[in-house]
Amino acid sequence: MSSEGLHAPRERLRDETIAQHQAIQSVIEELEAVDWYRQRADDCDDPALKAILLHNMREEIEHATMGLEWLRRTSSDFDKEFKAYLFSDGDIAKIEEDATR
Ligand SMILES: [Fe+2]
């Protein structure tokens, strides 16, 4: 298995850590694709092509979100933070302040 992006010897890592790494790397790549498609669409003057680029961007948002949901289901730490911050209202920075009071 590729050691790309691993910051410790693979043989010292738990299987769940490798799986989390694969999920996190995949989410990073999906989000990069979202960014690239959005920029390319903004830079595109052909309406038909712009529509395709935006369609592809939305597909990548779906892929990134699927990866994030997998991380939530397999990590109580991600689950705790996603529940605290996602779909919340009000000042995001204040959520932590309120949670630690
Ligand atoms: Fe994708």
Coordinates of C-alpha atoms and ligand atoms in Angstrom, one line a residue:
M1 CA 0.0 0.0 0.0
S2 CA 1.2 3.5 -0.8
S3 CA 2.7 5.4 2.1
E4 CA 1.7 8.7 0.5
G5 CA 0.6 11.1 3.2
L6 CA 1.4 8.7 6.0
H7 CA 3.4 10.5 8.8
A8 CA 4.4 7.3 10.6
P9 CA 5.6 3.9 9.5
R10 CA 2.6 2.0 8.1
E11 CA 3.4 -1.1 10.2
R12 CA 2.9 0.9 13.4
L13 CA -0.6 2.1 12.4
R14 CA -3.8 0.5 13.4
D15 CA -6.1 -0.7 10.6
E16 CA -8.7 1.9 11.7
T17 CA -6.1 4.7 11.4
I18 CA -5.2 3.6 7.8
A19 CA -8.9 3.6 7.0
Q20 CA -9.4 7.0 8.5
H21 CA -6.4 8.3 6.5
Q22 CA -7.9 6.9 3.3
A23 CA -11.2 8.6 4.0
I24 CA -9.6 11.9 5.0
Q25 CA -7.4 11.9 1.9
S26 CA -10.4 11.1 -0.3
V27 CA -12.5 13.9 1.3
I28 CA -9.6 16.3 0.7
E29 CA -9.4 15.3 -2.9
E30 CA -13.1 15.6 -3.4
L31 CA -13.1 19.1 -1.9
E32 CA -10.2 20.1 -4.1
A33 CA -12.3 19.0 -7.1
V34 CA -15.2 21.1 -5.8
D35 CA -13.0 24.1 -5.7
W36 CA -11.5 23.5 -9.1
Y37 CA -14.9 22.9 -10.8
R38 CA -16.3 26.1 -9.2
Q39 CA -13.4 28.2 -10.3
R40 CA -13.5 26.6 -13.8
A41 CA -17.2 27.3 -14.1
D42 CA -16.7 30.9 -13.0
D43 CA -14.0 31.2 -15.7
C44 CA -16.1 29.6 -18.4
D45 CA -18.0 31.6 -21.0
D46 CA -19.8 28.7 -22.7
P47 CA -23.1 28.3 -20.9
A48 CA -23.5 24.6 -21.8
L49 CA -20.0 23.8 -20.5
K50 CA -20.5 25.9 -17.4
A51 CA -23.6 23.9 -16.6
I52 CA -21.6 20.6 -17.0
L53 CA -18.8 22.0 -14.7
L54 CA -21.4 23.0 -12.0
H55 CA -23.1 19.6 -12.3
N56 CA -19.7 17.9 -11.8
M57 CA -19.0 20.3 -8.8
R58 CA -22.2 19.2 -7.2
E59 CA -21.3 15.5 -7.7
E60 CA -18.0 16.1 -5.9
I61 CA -19.8 17.8 -3.0
E62 CA -21.9 14.7 -2.7
H63 CA -18.8 12.5 -2.7
A64 CA -17.1 14.6 -0.1
T65 CA -20.2 14.5 2.1
M66 CA -20.4 10.7 1.8
G67 CA -16.8 10.5 3.0
L68 CA -17.6 12.9 5.9
E69 CA -20.6 10.7 6.9
W70 CA -18.4 7.6 6.9
L71 CA -15.9 9.5 9.2
R72 CA -18.8 10.5 11.5
R73 CA -20.1 6.9 11.7
T74 CA -16.6 5.4 12.4
S75 CA -15.2 8.1 14.8
S76 CA -17.0 9.2 18.0
D77 CA -14.8 12.4 17.9
F78 CA -16.0 13.4 14.4
D79 CA -19.5 12.4 15.4
K80 CA -19.4 14.6 18.6
E81 CA -18.1 17.7 16.6
F82 CA -20.4 17.2 13.6
K83 CA -23.4 17.1 16.0
A84 CA -22.2 20.2 17.8
Y85 CA -21.6 22.3 14.7
L86 CA -23.5 21.0 11.7
F87 CA -27.0 22.3 11.1
S88 CA -26.5 24.8 13.9
D89 CA -27.7 28.4 13.9
G90 CA -26.1 31.5 15.2
D91 CA -22.4 32.4 15.8
I92 CA -20.4 29.2 15.0
A93 CA -17.4 30.5 16.9
K94 CA -19.6 30.9 20.0
I95 CA -20.8 27.2 19.9
E96 CA -17.5 26.0 21.5
E97 CA -17.6 28.9 24.1
D98 CA -21.2 27.9 25.1
A99 CA -20.3 24.1 25.1
T100 CA -17.4 24.7 27.5
R101 CA -19.3 26.9 30.0
Ligands
FE1 FE -15.6 12.5 -6.7

